[in-house]
Amino acid sequence: MSVNMWESEFQLYVWVSVVVVSCVLSTAVALISCYRYLVSMIAESNALPFHLLGSILGIPVKVASNPTDVRHMLNTSNVKGEFLERRVACAAWLPVISIESVDGPTYEVLRQNFDLVYGTLPHKDVFQRIARAGVSKVLEERQQSESAVIDSDDINTMVASIFWEYLFGKPPDNVMLITAAANDWRREIAARGPKNLALRRRFVQYLVQTIKCNAHYRALFDDISVWDQPELYSVLAQPLIISPIINFSDLAVAIKTDTVNQDATPVDMLKRNHPFPILERYCSATHHQRVAFAGPVGTPCPWPVFGAGDRKCPGQGLAMILLTEMMRFRGVSNFHPEVGHRHSGRNNDSRFTLGEFVSLVFTLVRVCVGAIWERIFRFNRSSNVDKEHGE
C-alpha cells in the first residue's frame, strides 16, 4: 500500500471518528436534557433499540408476540445472537462468563462444565431442606420485633446463604461480600452504572478459595488449579449464586405486589411478573434476529416461565423449590422487599436517577458506535467475552 493511500485512509478514519463522536456528544446532551420524557419513551418502545441496532448491523429484526411464535423461536434456535446478550450482558458480567449470554464454542464449554458440576451436587431434597430453614429463619427473626421489616437486603442475604450452603455444605462466612458483588452486577447488567472490578475480583477470589478448600470440588479434577479458569468458576458463580440473588429479590417484590389472586401458584405469579422481560434468538435459516417482550406487569408473559429449548434455565428445579418456600412471605405484615430494592426487577423498569439514565444512554451509544465501526470497517465480530479471554 502506498504512503498516499495510507494517508488517505487514515484521514478518512479520523474524519469519520470526529463526525461520529460529535454526533454522539450532541445526542447525549440532548438526551440528558429531556431524560424524564425519554425514560418513559424507552420503557414503552421496547423494540426500538433492537430495530435501530438491526438497521446498523444489517440484521432484520422480527418480534414474536404470541405464545406459539415465542415457543417456536426458543425451540428452533439456541443462539442468542448479536444484540442484547452479546453487546451488553457479556461485558457486564465480566470477570464472570454468563452461560445465559454467550454463544458458540464458549457456550459449549460452559454448558459441558455446568452439566458436569451440576450432576454431582446434592439431591434437591437437600436444597429444599436448606431453603425451608432459610425462609423460616427470616420469618422467625422478624416476628420477634414488630418494628423490624424484611427488606431487600434481607432477601439478598437469605438467598446467598441458601445457595452457598447447598453448594459448600455450610453458610458463607462473608455473606456481605457476596451480596455487595451481586448488587454491583445487578447495577451494570441493568445499565444503571459501571462495574466495580476490584469488588468483583474479591468475590471471585473468595469463591475460588472456597472451591479449592472443598473436598467435593477438589475430587472433580486431578489439578485443582483448573478452578482458576473463568470457564469453570463461572458455572457456580453465575447460575447458582449471583443470578439467584438478583432474580429472587426481584421476585420477592412480585410476591408482595401481585394481588391478582392470593391463592395463585408460584408459576402463575411468575408469569405475571417475569424477571426476564426480553428474550432473543438468532435464526440462522433466515438470517434475522427474533425478540420477544413480556407485557406490562400483571400481564402473563407469552413464554414458558423457565424458557424452552436448549437454552432454557438450567437451574429451574432449584428455582421452583425456593420460590415455593418464599410464597410463605405472602401476607406477612412486615414483609417489605421493595425497601432498598434497586436497578433490576419489573418494578424498576422506568425508575432512573439522572446518573443512572446517563449510564443507560452511554450504554446505548457505546453499543451503536461499536456496531457502526463493525459495519464500516468489517471488524472481527467475536463476542466481548472471547475478546476478554483472548480466544
mmCIF file of C-alpha atoms in Angstrom:
data_model
loop_
_atom_site.group_PDB
_atom_site.id
_atom_site.type_symbol
_atom_site.label_atom_id
_atom_site.label_comp_id
_atom_site.label_asym_id
_atom_site.label_seq_id
_atom_site.Cartn_x
_atom_site.Cartn_y
_atom_site.Cartn_z
ATOM 1 C CA MET A 1 0.000 0.000 0.000
ATOM 2 C CA SER A 2 1.437 3.417 -0.976
ATOM 3 C CA VAL A 3 2.029 6.160 1.551
ATOM 4 C CA ASN A 4 -0.565 8.392 -0.145
ATOM 5 C CA MET A 5 -3.223 5.676 0.011
ATOM 6 C CA TRP A 6 -2.397 5.017 3.661
ATOM 7 C CA GLU A 7 -2.643 8.725 4.457
ATOM 8 C CA SER A 8 -5.988 8.980 2.635
ATOM 9 C CA GLU A 9 -7.458 6.055 4.564
ATOM 10 C CA PHE A 10 -6.113 7.439 7.831
ATOM 11 C CA GLN A 11 -7.648 10.860 7.115
ATOM 12 C CA LEU A 12 -10.970 9.193 6.308
ATOM 13 C CA TYR A 13 -10.829 7.276 9.586
ATOM 14 C CA VAL A 14 -10.095 10.479 11.519
ATOM 15 C CA TRP A 15 -12.918 12.430 9.856
ATOM 16 C CA VAL A 16 -15.433 9.635 10.389
ATOM 17 C CA SER A 17 -14.347 9.410 14.040
ATOM 18 C CA VAL A 18 -14.752 13.164 14.509
ATOM 19 C CA VAL A 19 -18.207 13.149 12.937
ATOM 20 C CA VAL A 20 -19.398 10.150 14.959
ATOM 21 C CA VAL A 21 -18.026 11.489 18.260
ATOM 22 C CA SER A 22 -19.593 14.899 17.588
ATOM 23 C CA CYS A 23 -22.943 13.290 16.854
ATOM 24 C CA VAL A 24 -22.681 11.128 19.963
ATOM 25 C CA LEU A 25 -21.861 14.085 22.223
ATOM 26 C CA SER A 26 -24.605 16.290 20.835
ATOM 27 C CA THR A 27 -27.102 13.448 21.064
ATOM 28 C CA ALA A 28 -26.082 12.688 24.642
ATOM 29 C CA VAL A 29 -26.541 16.332 25.645
ATOM 30 C CA ALA A 30 -29.983 16.377 24.073
ATOM 31 C CA LEU A 31 -30.950 13.105 25.735
ATOM 32 C CA ILE A 32 -29.841 14.211 29.173
ATOM 33 C CA SER A 33 -31.732 17.488 28.860
ATOM 34 C CA CYS A 34 -35.024 15.651 28.390
ATOM 35 C CA TYR A 35 -34.291 12.407 30.179
ATOM 36 C CA ARG A 36 -37.601 12.119 32.043
ATOM 37 C CA TYR A 37 -39.540 12.104 28.809
ATOM 38 C CA LEU A 38 -37.109 9.657 27.249
ATOM 39 C CA VAL A 39 -37.268 7.288 30.223
ATOM 40 C CA SER A 40 -40.975 6.900 29.592
ATOM 41 C CA MET A 41 -40.455 6.542 25.842
ATOM 42 C CA ILE A 42 -37.771 3.864 26.229
ATOM 43 C CA ALA A 43 -39.928 1.926 28.658
ATOM 44 C CA GLU A 44 -42.828 1.932 26.207
ATOM 45 C CA SER A 45 -40.815 1.347 22.998
ATOM 46 C CA ASN A 46 -39.161 -1.977 23.761
ATOM 47 C CA ALA A 47 -38.408 -2.926 20.171
ATOM 48 C CA LEU A 48 -36.972 0.443 19.083
ATOM 49 C CA PRO A 49 -33.340 -0.193 20.201
ATOM 50 C CA PHE A 50 -33.391 -3.616 18.523
ATOM 51 C CA HIS A 51 -34.640 -2.222 15.228
ATOM 52 C CA LEU A 52 -32.054 0.584 15.403
ATOM 53 C CA LEU A 53 -29.209 -1.840 16.047
ATOM 54 C CA GLY A 54 -30.524 -4.234 13.432
ATOM 55 C CA SER A 55 -30.532 -1.490 10.805
ATOM 56 C CA ILE A 56 -26.924 -0.640 11.660
ATOM 57 C CA LEU A 57 -25.746 -4.261 11.501
ATOM 58 C CA GLY A 58 -27.891 -5.186 8.519
ATOM 59 C CA ILE A 59 -29.752 -7.853 10.506
ATOM 60 C CA PRO A 60 -33.563 -7.787 10.192
ATOM 61 C CA VAL A 61 -35.463 -7.928 13.492
ATOM 62 C CA LYS A 62 -38.774 -9.727 13.945
ATOM 63 C CA VAL A 63 -40.855 -9.514 17.115
ATOM 64 C CA ALA A 64 -42.553 -12.704 18.298
ATOM 65 C CA SER A 65 -45.747 -11.646 20.029
ATOM 66 C CA ASN A 66 -47.871 -14.728 20.644
ATOM 67 C CA PRO A 67 -47.066 -17.856 22.707
ATOM 68 C CA THR A 68 -46.863 -20.156 19.686
ATOM 69 C CA ASP A 69 -44.328 -17.938 17.896
ATOM 70 C CA VAL A 70 -42.275 -17.449 21.054
ATOM 71 C CA ARG A 71 -42.131 -21.160 21.827
ATOM 72 C CA HIS A 72 -41.125 -21.867 18.214
ATOM 73 C CA MET A 73 -38.429 -19.198 18.459
ATOM 74 C CA LEU A 74 -36.978 -20.786 21.613
ATOM 75 C CA ASN A 75 -37.190 -24.373 20.394
ATOM 76 C CA THR A 76 -35.627 -23.835 16.981
ATOM 77 C CA SER A 77 -32.540 -21.829 17.924
ATOM 78 C CA ASN A 78 -30.006 -21.932 20.751
ATOM 79 C CA VAL A 79 -28.097 -18.846 19.538
ATOM 80 C CA LYS A 80 -28.716 -15.614 21.441
ATOM 81 C CA GLY A 81 -27.323 -13.559 18.558
ATOM 82 C CA GLU A 82 -25.812 -10.123 18.033
ATOM 83 C CA PHE A 83 -27.919 -7.920 20.260
ATOM 84 C CA LEU A 84 -28.644 -7.508 23.979
ATOM 85 C CA GLU A 85 -26.876 -10.538 25.413
ATOM 86 C CA ARG A 86 -23.742 -10.228 23.312
ATOM 87 C CA ARG A 87 -23.308 -6.459 23.324
ATOM 88 C CA VAL A 88 -24.464 -5.614 26.846
ATOM 89 C CA ALA A 89 -24.702 -8.663 29.075
ATOM 90 C CA CYS A 90 -21.417 -10.371 28.154
ATOM 91 C CA ALA A 91 -19.353 -7.307 29.038
ATOM 92 C CA ALA A 92 -21.484 -6.537 32.095
ATOM 93 C CA TRP A 93 -20.856 -9.994 33.571
ATOM 94 C CA LEU A 94 -17.047 -9.881 33.436
ATOM 95 C CA PRO A 95 -14.891 -11.261 35.035
ATOM 96 C CA VAL A 96 -17.555 -13.975 35.209
ATOM 97 C CA ILE A 97 -18.808 -15.584 31.987
ATOM 98 C CA SER A 98 -22.581 -15.923 31.875
ATOM 99 C CA ILE A 99 -23.784 -19.234 30.476
ATOM 100 C CA GLU A 100 -27.055 -17.457 29.693
ATOM 101 C CA SER A 101 -25.406 -14.820 27.484
ATOM 102 C CA VAL A 102 -22.606 -16.339 25.401
ATOM 103 C CA ASP A 103 -22.829 -18.310 22.164
ATOM 104 C CA GLY A 104 -20.650 -20.615 20.113
ATOM 105 C CA PRO A 105 -17.656 -22.546 21.481
ATOM 106 C CA THR A 106 -17.647 -20.563 24.732
ATOM 107 C CA TYR A 107 -21.213 -21.634 25.464
ATOM 108 C CA GLU A 108 -20.445 -25.257 24.590
ATOM 109 C CA VAL A 109 -17.527 -25.343 27.042
ATOM 110 C CA LEU A 110 -19.543 -23.662 29.786
ATOM 111 C CA ARG A 111 -22.512 -25.972 29.272
ATOM 112 C CA GLN A 112 -20.298 -29.052 29.409
ATOM 113 C CA ASN A 113 -18.672 -27.822 32.622
ATOM 114 C CA PHE A 114 -22.040 -26.885 34.148
ATOM 115 C CA ASP A 115 -23.569 -30.282 33.414
ATOM 116 C CA LEU A 116 -20.527 -31.989 34.922
ATOM 117 C CA VAL A 117 -20.609 -29.956 38.147
ATOM 118 C CA TYR A 118 -24.403 -29.754 38.499
ATOM 119 C CA GLY A 119 -24.717 -33.520 38.157
ATOM 120 C CA THR A 120 -22.548 -34.023 41.245
ATOM 121 C CA LEU A 121 -24.452 -31.639 43.547
ATOM 122 C CA PRO A 122 -26.545 -32.962 46.456
ATOM 123 C CA HIS A 123 -30.098 -34.146 45.838
ATOM 124 C CA LYS A 124 -32.793 -31.481 45.523
ATOM 125 C CA ASP A 125 -34.264 -32.661 48.831
ATOM 126 C CA VAL A 126 -31.171 -31.222 50.483
ATOM 127 C CA PHE A 127 -31.781 -27.886 48.795
ATOM 128 C CA GLN A 128 -35.435 -27.940 49.848
ATOM 129 C CA ARG A 129 -34.447 -28.505 53.482
ATOM 130 C CA ILE A 130 -31.928 -25.651 53.376
ATOM 131 C CA ALA A 131 -34.407 -23.329 51.604
ATOM 132 C CA ARG A 132 -37.191 -24.076 54.077
ATOM 133 C CA ALA A 133 -34.867 -23.445 57.014
ATOM 134 C CA GLY A 134 -33.598 -20.210 55.456
ATOM 135 C CA VAL A 135 -37.082 -18.776 54.919
ATOM 136 C CA SER A 136 -38.197 -19.896 58.391
ATOM 137 C CA LYS A 137 -35.182 -18.201 59.966
ATOM 138 C CA VAL A 138 -36.019 -14.843 58.356
ATOM 139 C CA LEU A 139 -39.687 -15.113 59.363
ATOM 140 C CA GLU A 140 -38.871 -16.047 62.959
ATOM 141 C CA GLU A 141 -36.266 -13.306 63.402
ATOM 142 C CA ARG A 142 -38.597 -10.595 62.110
ATOM 143 C CA GLN A 143 -41.616 -11.829 64.037
ATOM 144 C CA GLN A 144 -39.730 -11.215 67.261
ATOM 145 C CA SER A 145 -39.840 -7.468 66.572
ATOM 146 C CA GLU A 146 -42.914 -5.710 65.221
ATOM 147 C CA SER A 147 -40.833 -2.745 64.014
ATOM 148 C CA ALA A 148 -38.316 -4.845 62.040
ATOM 149 C CA VAL A 149 -39.063 -5.320 58.348
ATOM 150 C CA ILE A 150 -37.975 -7.930 55.834
ATOM 151 C CA ASP A 151 -36.362 -5.738 53.183
ATOM 152 C CA SER A 152 -34.347 -6.329 50.016
ATOM 153 C CA ASP A 153 -31.075 -6.736 51.922
ATOM 154 C CA ASP A 154 -32.644 -9.498 53.999
ATOM 155 C CA ILE A 155 -33.792 -11.324 50.878
ATOM 156 C CA ASN A 156 -30.357 -10.988 49.257
ATOM 157 C CA THR A 157 -28.655 -12.332 52.375
ATOM 158 C CA MET A 158 -31.130 -15.206 52.684
ATOM 159 C CA VAL A 159 -30.770 -16.303 49.052
ATOM 160 C CA ALA A 160 -26.960 -16.021 49.125
ATOM 161 C CA SER A 161 -26.804 -18.113 52.303
ATOM 162 C CA ILE A 162 -29.177 -20.788 50.968
ATOM 163 C CA PHE A 163 -27.315 -21.363 47.705
ATOM 164 C CA TRP A 164 -23.878 -21.148 49.314
ATOM 165 C CA GLU A 165 -24.801 -23.743 51.951
ATOM 166 C CA TYR A 166 -26.201 -26.022 49.256
ATOM 167 C CA LEU A 167 -23.012 -25.743 47.190
ATOM 168 C CA PHE A 168 -20.461 -25.936 50.015
ATOM 169 C CA GLY A 169 -22.235 -27.571 52.959
ATOM 170 C CA LYS A 170 -22.119 -24.539 55.250
ATOM 171 C CA PRO A 171 -23.266 -20.901 55.222
ATOM 172 C CA PRO A 172 -20.806 -18.294 53.913
ATOM 173 C CA ASP A 173 -18.556 -16.533 56.415
ATOM 174 C CA ASN A 174 -18.541 -13.371 54.258
ATOM 175 C CA VAL A 175 -22.095 -13.002 53.007
ATOM 176 C CA MET A 176 -21.734 -9.212 52.799
ATOM 177 C CA LEU A 177 -19.071 -9.587 50.102
ATOM 178 C CA ILE A 178 -21.343 -11.912 48.120
ATOM 179 C CA THR A 179 -24.384 -9.625 48.243
ATOM 180 C CA ALA A 180 -22.324 -6.487 47.557
ATOM 181 C CA ALA A 181 -20.852 -8.122 44.446
ATOM 182 C CA ALA A 182 -24.307 -9.317 43.342
ATOM 183 C CA ASN A 183 -25.664 -5.770 43.646
ATOM 184 C CA ASP A 184 -22.745 -4.485 41.584
ATOM 185 C CA TRP A 185 -23.539 -6.988 38.841
ATOM 186 C CA ARG A 186 -27.221 -6.110 39.131
ATOM 187 C CA ARG A 187 -26.477 -2.431 38.503
ATOM 188 C CA GLU A 188 -24.331 -2.896 35.394
ATOM 189 C CA ILE A 189 -26.493 -5.614 33.837
ATOM 190 C CA ALA A 190 -29.405 -3.169 34.084
ATOM 191 C CA ALA A 191 -27.162 -0.471 32.507
ATOM 192 C CA ARG A 192 -27.533 1.701 35.611
ATOM 193 C CA GLY A 193 -23.823 2.160 36.304
ATOM 194 C CA PRO A 194 -20.276 0.863 35.682
ATOM 195 C CA LYS A 195 -18.718 -2.189 37.320
ATOM 196 C CA ASN A 196 -16.591 -2.176 40.459
ATOM 197 C CA LEU A 197 -13.987 -4.580 39.121
ATOM 198 C CA ALA A 198 -11.991 -4.719 42.352
ATOM 199 C CA LEU A 199 -15.091 -5.805 44.294
ATOM 200 C CA ARG A 200 -15.913 -8.497 41.759
ATOM 201 C CA ARG A 201 -12.363 -9.816 41.803
ATOM 202 C CA ARG A 202 -12.512 -10.114 45.605
ATOM 203 C CA PHE A 203 -15.704 -12.138 45.248
ATOM 204 C CA VAL A 204 -14.154 -14.403 42.606
ATOM 205 C CA GLN A 205 -11.073 -14.908 44.773
ATOM 206 C CA TYR A 206 -13.275 -15.771 47.768
ATOM 207 C CA LEU A 207 -15.319 -18.200 45.674
ATOM 208 C CA VAL A 208 -12.308 -19.937 44.126
ATOM 209 C CA GLN A 209 -10.600 -20.297 47.517
ATOM 210 C CA THR A 210 -13.783 -21.839 48.933
ATOM 211 C CA ILE A 211 -13.999 -24.250 45.987
ATOM 212 C CA LYS A 212 -10.381 -25.352 46.383
ATOM 213 C CA CYS A 213 -10.865 -25.973 50.103
ATOM 214 C CA ASN A 214 -13.922 -28.158 49.495
ATOM 215 C CA ALA A 215 -13.245 -31.891 49.189
ATOM 216 C CA HIS A 216 -16.147 -32.432 46.790
ATOM 217 C CA TYR A 217 -14.854 -29.972 44.171
ATOM 218 C CA ARG A 218 -11.213 -30.970 44.647
ATOM 219 C CA ALA A 219 -12.162 -34.507 43.697
ATOM 220 C CA LEU A 220 -13.721 -33.494 40.368
ATOM 221 C CA PHE A 221 -10.391 -32.703 38.714
ATOM 222 C CA ASP A 222 -6.858 -34.010 39.187
ATOM 223 C CA ASP A 223 -5.499 -30.456 39.087
ATOM 224 C CA ILE A 224 -7.433 -28.071 41.361
ATOM 225 C CA SER A 225 -5.814 -25.071 39.643
ATOM 226 C CA VAL A 226 -8.322 -25.523 36.809
ATOM 227 C CA TRP A 227 -10.836 -23.767 39.087
ATOM 228 C CA ASP A 228 -8.903 -20.555 38.464
ATOM 229 C CA GLN A 229 -10.285 -20.593 34.935
ATOM 230 C CA PRO A 230 -13.396 -18.441 34.363
ATOM 231 C CA GLU A 231 -14.908 -21.237 32.268
ATOM 232 C CA LEU A 232 -15.081 -23.302 35.465
ATOM 233 C CA TYR A 233 -15.707 -20.957 38.392
ATOM 234 C CA SER A 234 -18.380 -19.195 36.328
ATOM 235 C CA VAL A 235 -20.625 -22.292 36.283
ATOM 236 C CA LEU A 236 -21.085 -21.817 40.015
ATOM 237 C CA ALA A 237 -20.790 -18.029 40.207
ATOM 238 C CA GLN A 238 -23.388 -17.008 37.616
ATOM 239 C CA PRO A 239 -26.280 -19.508 37.533
ATOM 240 C CA LEU A 240 -26.033 -20.738 41.140
ATOM 241 C CA ILE A 241 -25.012 -17.670 43.170
ATOM 242 C CA ILE A 242 -25.203 -14.238 41.521
ATOM 243 C CA SER A 243 -28.231 -14.690 39.246
ATOM 244 C CA PRO A 244 -30.380 -16.231 42.019
ATOM 245 C CA ILE A 245 -29.603 -13.315 44.340
ATOM 246 C CA ILE A 246 -30.637 -10.841 41.643
ATOM 247 C CA ASN A 247 -33.705 -12.723 40.448
ATOM 248 C CA PHE A 248 -35.189 -13.737 43.792
ATOM 249 C CA SER A 249 -35.049 -10.227 45.208
ATOM 250 C CA ASP A 250 -36.981 -9.184 42.085
ATOM 251 C CA LEU A 251 -39.475 -11.996 42.658
ATOM 252 C CA ALA A 252 -39.816 -11.096 46.331
ATOM 253 C CA VAL A 253 -41.213 -7.721 45.268
ATOM 254 C CA ALA A 254 -43.581 -9.543 42.926
ATOM 255 C CA ILE A 255 -44.760 -11.767 45.790
ATOM 256 C CA LYS A 256 -45.596 -8.629 47.762
ATOM 257 C CA THR A 257 -47.254 -6.652 44.969
ATOM 258 C CA ASP A 258 -49.011 -9.374 42.972
ATOM 259 C CA THR A 259 -52.522 -9.179 44.421
ATOM 260 C CA VAL A 260 -54.481 -10.608 41.473
ATOM 261 C CA ASN A 261 -55.042 -13.894 43.266
ATOM 262 C CA GLN A 262 -53.725 -14.571 46.755
ATOM 263 C CA ASP A 263 -54.108 -18.303 46.118
ATOM 264 C CA ALA A 264 -52.167 -18.228 42.842
ATOM 265 C CA THR A 265 -49.460 -20.815 42.282
ATOM 266 C CA PRO A 266 -45.801 -19.744 42.051
ATOM 267 C CA VAL A 267 -45.906 -20.337 38.287
ATOM 268 C CA ASP A 268 -48.954 -18.071 37.861
ATOM 269 C CA MET A 269 -47.270 -15.339 39.889
ATOM 270 C CA LEU A 270 -44.046 -15.750 37.948
ATOM 271 C CA LYS A 271 -45.780 -15.456 34.573
ATOM 272 C CA ARG A 272 -47.369 -12.127 35.602
ATOM 273 C CA ASN A 273 -44.091 -10.734 36.965
ATOM 274 C CA HIS A 274 -41.396 -12.389 34.910
ATOM 275 C CA PRO A 275 -37.894 -11.107 35.830
ATOM 276 C CA PHE A 276 -36.720 -11.504 32.203
ATOM 277 C CA PRO A 277 -38.896 -9.160 30.117
ATOM 278 C CA ILE A 278 -36.858 -9.752 26.932
ATOM 279 C CA LEU A 279 -35.860 -12.968 25.160
ATOM 280 C CA GLU A 280 -33.848 -13.128 21.936
ATOM 281 C CA ARG A 281 -32.680 -15.737 19.448
ATOM 282 C CA TYR A 282 -30.873 -15.585 16.105
ATOM 283 C CA CYS A 283 -32.441 -17.564 13.257
ATOM 284 C CA SER A 284 -29.628 -18.784 11.008
ATOM 285 C CA ALA A 285 -32.023 -20.196 8.402
ATOM 286 C CA THR A 286 -33.493 -16.773 7.591
ATOM 287 C CA HIS A 287 -30.619 -14.635 8.952
ATOM 288 C CA HIS A 288 -32.730 -12.472 11.221
ATOM 289 C CA GLN A 289 -32.936 -11.751 14.930
ATOM 290 C CA ARG A 290 -36.112 -12.623 16.788
ATOM 291 C CA VAL A 291 -37.070 -10.952 20.067
ATOM 292 C CA ALA A 292 -39.996 -11.362 22.428
ATOM 293 C CA PHE A 293 -41.189 -8.977 25.124
ATOM 294 C CA ALA A 294 -43.205 -9.549 28.246
ATOM 295 C CA GLY A 295 -46.184 -7.237 28.566
ATOM 296 C CA PRO A 296 -46.828 -4.783 31.392
ATOM 297 C CA VAL A 297 -46.527 -6.085 34.942
ATOM 298 C CA GLY A 298 -49.567 -8.216 35.692
ATOM 299 C CA THR A 299 -49.912 -9.416 32.098
ATOM 300 C CA PRO A 300 -48.878 -13.080 31.640
ATOM 301 C CA CYS A 301 -45.668 -13.358 29.624
ATOM 302 C CA PRO A 302 -46.035 -15.231 26.315
ATOM 303 C CA TRP A 303 -43.461 -17.938 27.045
ATOM 304 C CA PRO A 304 -42.796 -20.801 29.497
ATOM 305 C CA VAL A 305 -41.538 -19.292 32.741
ATOM 306 C CA PHE A 306 -38.153 -21.027 32.516
ATOM 307 C CA GLY A 307 -37.824 -20.779 28.753
ATOM 308 C CA ALA A 308 -37.756 -23.657 26.269
ATOM 309 C CA GLY A 309 -35.317 -25.443 24.029
ATOM 310 C CA ASP A 310 -31.616 -25.997 24.680
ATOM 311 C CA ARG A 311 -31.154 -22.605 26.387
ATOM 312 C CA LYS A 312 -33.912 -22.914 28.997
ATOM 313 C CA CYS A 313 -32.985 -22.121 32.607
ATOM 314 C CA PRO A 314 -30.554 -24.856 33.725
ATOM 315 C CA GLY A 315 -31.393 -24.435 37.422
ATOM 316 C CA GLN A 316 -35.172 -24.334 37.176
ATOM 317 C CA GLY A 317 -35.645 -27.218 39.613
ATOM 318 C CA LEU A 318 -33.865 -25.357 42.403
ATOM 319 C CA ALA A 319 -35.599 -22.116 41.467
ATOM 320 C CA MET A 320 -39.074 -23.587 41.852
ATOM 321 C CA ILE A 321 -38.214 -25.085 45.238
ATOM 322 C CA LEU A 322 -37.052 -21.747 46.635
ATOM 323 C CA LEU A 323 -39.863 -19.751 45.036
ATOM 324 C CA THR A 324 -42.418 -22.126 46.560
ATOM 325 C CA GLU A 325 -40.873 -21.651 50.008
ATOM 326 C CA MET A 326 -40.780 -17.867 49.560
ATOM 327 C CA MET A 327 -44.510 -17.779 48.908
ATOM 328 C CA ARG A 328 -44.778 -18.113 52.699
ATOM 329 C CA PHE A 329 -43.846 -14.414 52.869
ATOM 330 C CA ARG A 330 -47.156 -13.507 51.214
ATOM 331 C CA GLY A 331 -49.425 -11.729 53.661
ATOM 332 C CA VAL A 332 -46.717 -11.164 56.307
ATOM 333 C CA SER A 333 -47.279 -7.638 57.628
ATOM 334 C CA ASN A 334 -43.615 -6.622 57.902
ATOM 335 C CA PHE A 335 -42.609 -8.082 54.515
ATOM 336 C CA HIS A 336 -41.334 -5.094 52.503
ATOM 337 C CA PRO A 337 -38.847 -6.406 49.892
ATOM 338 C CA GLU A 338 -39.272 -3.229 47.836
ATOM 339 C CA VAL A 339 -37.325 -1.327 50.514
ATOM 340 C CA GLY A 340 -33.758 -0.967 49.247
ATOM 341 C CA HIS A 341 -34.533 -2.807 46.016
ATOM 342 C CA ARG A 342 -32.820 -1.039 43.113
ATOM 343 C CA HIS A 343 -31.964 -1.361 39.441
ATOM 344 C CA SER A 344 -33.395 -4.773 38.495
ATOM 345 C CA GLY A 345 -36.927 -6.164 38.504
ATOM 346 C CA ARG A 346 -40.116 -5.126 36.776
ATOM 347 C CA ASN A 347 -40.916 -2.513 39.441
ATOM 348 C CA ASN A 348 -37.738 -0.668 38.401
ATOM 349 C CA ASP A 349 -38.388 -0.768 34.630
ATOM 350 C CA SER A 350 -38.799 3.002 34.319
ATOM 351 C CA ARG A 351 -37.224 4.234 37.563
ATOM 352 C CA PHE A 352 -33.975 6.109 36.988
ATOM 353 C CA THR A 353 -31.907 8.705 38.747
ATOM 354 C CA LEU A 354 -30.234 11.191 36.420
ATOM 355 C CA GLY A 355 -26.900 9.391 36.875
ATOM 356 C CA GLU A 356 -28.494 6.033 36.060
ATOM 357 C CA PHE A 357 -30.126 7.465 32.978
ATOM 358 C CA VAL A 358 -26.796 8.873 31.792
ATOM 359 C CA SER A 359 -25.326 5.388 32.230
ATOM 360 C CA LEU A 360 -28.165 3.880 30.176
ATOM 361 C CA VAL A 361 -27.650 6.432 27.388
ATOM 362 C CA PHE A 362 -23.903 5.823 27.442
ATOM 363 C CA THR A 363 -24.504 2.068 27.103
ATOM 364 C CA LEU A 364 -26.845 2.548 24.144
ATOM 365 C CA VAL A 365 -24.418 4.948 22.449
ATOM 366 C CA ARG A 366 -21.470 2.609 23.052
ATOM 367 C CA VAL A 367 -23.368 -0.313 21.555
ATOM 368 C CA CYS A 368 -24.445 1.680 18.499
ATOM 369 C CA VAL A 369 -20.996 3.164 17.876
ATOM 370 C CA GLY A 370 -19.432 -0.282 18.186
ATOM 371 C CA ALA A 371 -21.925 -1.631 15.672
ATOM 372 C CA ILE A 372 -21.163 1.238 13.280
ATOM 373 C CA TRP A 373 -17.422 0.516 13.408
ATOM 374 C CA GLU A 374 -18.074 -3.157 12.758
ATOM 375 C CA ARG A 375 -20.247 -2.354 9.753
ATOM 376 C CA ILE A 376 -17.895 0.246 8.242
ATOM 377 C CA PHE A 377 -14.509 -1.345 8.895
ATOM 378 C CA ARG A 378 -15.572 -5.013 8.986
ATOM 379 C CA PHE A 379 -14.014 -5.609 12.382
ATOM 380 C CA ASN A 380 -13.879 -9.135 13.805
ATOM 381 C CA ARG A 381 -17.339 -9.740 15.289
ATOM 382 C CA SER A 382 -16.177 -12.077 18.040
ATOM 383 C CA SER A 383 -18.007 -11.756 21.340
ATOM 384 C CA ASN A 384 -16.899 -9.441 24.121
ATOM 385 C CA VAL A 385 -16.182 -12.362 26.394
ATOM 386 C CA ASP A 386 -13.992 -14.068 23.766
ATOM 387 C CA LYS A 387 -12.017 -10.846 23.370
ATOM 388 C CA GLU A 388 -11.582 -10.598 27.141
ATOM 389 C CA HIS A 389 -10.107 -14.082 27.410
ATOM 390 C CA GLY A 390 -8.142 -13.971 24.186
ATOM 391 C CA GLU A 391 -9.989 -16.762 22.416
#
